[in-house]
Steps between C-alpha positions, in 0.01 A plus 500: 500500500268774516176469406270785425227597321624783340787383327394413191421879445857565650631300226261604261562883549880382532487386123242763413716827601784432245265479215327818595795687543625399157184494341484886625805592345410315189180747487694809510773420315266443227306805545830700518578310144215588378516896571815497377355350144235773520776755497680379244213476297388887562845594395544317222099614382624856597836485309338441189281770531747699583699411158166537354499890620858540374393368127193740478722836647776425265265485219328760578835721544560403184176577309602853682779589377467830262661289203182250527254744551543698199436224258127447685186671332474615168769703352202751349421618834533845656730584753223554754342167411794287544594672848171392647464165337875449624473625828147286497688185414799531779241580742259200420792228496678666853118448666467151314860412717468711803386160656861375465630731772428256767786304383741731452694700726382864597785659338483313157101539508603897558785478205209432262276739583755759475618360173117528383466844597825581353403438154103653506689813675768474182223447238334821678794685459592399162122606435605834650807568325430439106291738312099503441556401139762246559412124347479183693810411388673820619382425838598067474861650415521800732321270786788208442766750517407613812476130664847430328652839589339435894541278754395126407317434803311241297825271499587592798209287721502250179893451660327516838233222427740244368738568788241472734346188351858283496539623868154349599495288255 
C-alpha cells in the first residue's frame, strides 16, 4: 500500500472537484435564469406602456376629428375666437401626448402629426374661404364639409393604430 502524506488532500480535492464543477454551473445557470426574468419583466412593464400610448393617441385622434371639435366652446363665439381657442386646444393635448412617441413606431408617431397639422391647416383654410361676416355656424358647417369632402386622414392612422397594436400586441 502506499502511504503518503498527501493523500488525504488527493482524496479530498478528488471529492472536492465534482462539487465545484457543479456548484459552478449551478451559479450561472441561475444567473442566466435570472436575466432572462429581468427581460421578461422589462417587456412585459414596456408592453403596457406601450398599450398605454395606443389608448391616449386614439383618444386623442378622436377628440380631433372636425365632427368633435365643433361642438367645443361656446356656440356665441366669433369665428376668430373659436379658431384660436380650437387650434389652442389641439395644440395643448398633442404636447400633453408627445411623450407617447417613444412607444410607438416612427411612422405612426409621424401619421399623427400629419393628421394634426392636417386639420389646424383645414380650420385655416376654412377660416380663409368663408366671408368676414359669416357666423360660427357657417364656418362649423363649411369646416365639416371640407373634412368630409377631403381625405380622412384622421381614420386613416386610427386604422393604423389598431393594426399596429394587434400586431405587437
Amino acid at each position: 500500500m502506499i502511504l503518503s502524506p498527501y493523500l488525504p488532500y488527493a482524496f479530498a480535492l478528488l471529492i472536492a472537484v465534482p462539487f465545484l464543477i457543479l456548484f459552478r454551473h449551478f451559479v450561472f445557470s441561475f444567473i442566466k435564469l435570472k436575466n432572462q426574468e429581468l427581460k421578461m419583466i422589462t417587456v412585459k412593464g414596456a408592453s403596457g406602456q406601450r398599450i398605454h400610448a395606443y389608448e391616449r393617441l386614439t383618444l386623442y385622434l378622436e377628440r380631433l376629428k372636425p365632427a368633435n371639435l365643433v361642438t367645443k366652446f361656446d356656440p356665441n363665439l366669433a369665428v376668430h375666437e373659436f379658431l384660436f381657442l380650437t387650434e389652442k386646444t389641439i395644440n395643448e393635448e398633442f404636447d400633453y401626448n408627445a411623450s407617447q412617441q417613444l412607444y410607438l413606431p416612427k411612422n405612426t408617431w409621424s401619421n399623427i402629426v400629419t393628421s394634426k397639422n392636417n386639420v389646424i391647416h383645414l380650420l385655416h383654410k376654412t377660416y380663409d374661404s368663408i366671408s368676414n361676416d359669416a357666423t360660427l355656424q357657417d364656418f362649423k358647417t363649411v369646416f365639416l364639409m371640407n373634412y368630409v369632402n377631403g381625405e380622412d386622414y384622421i381614420s386613416q392612422t386610427l386604422e393604423d393604430l389598431r393594426r399596429e397594436n394587434l400586431i405587437i400586441n
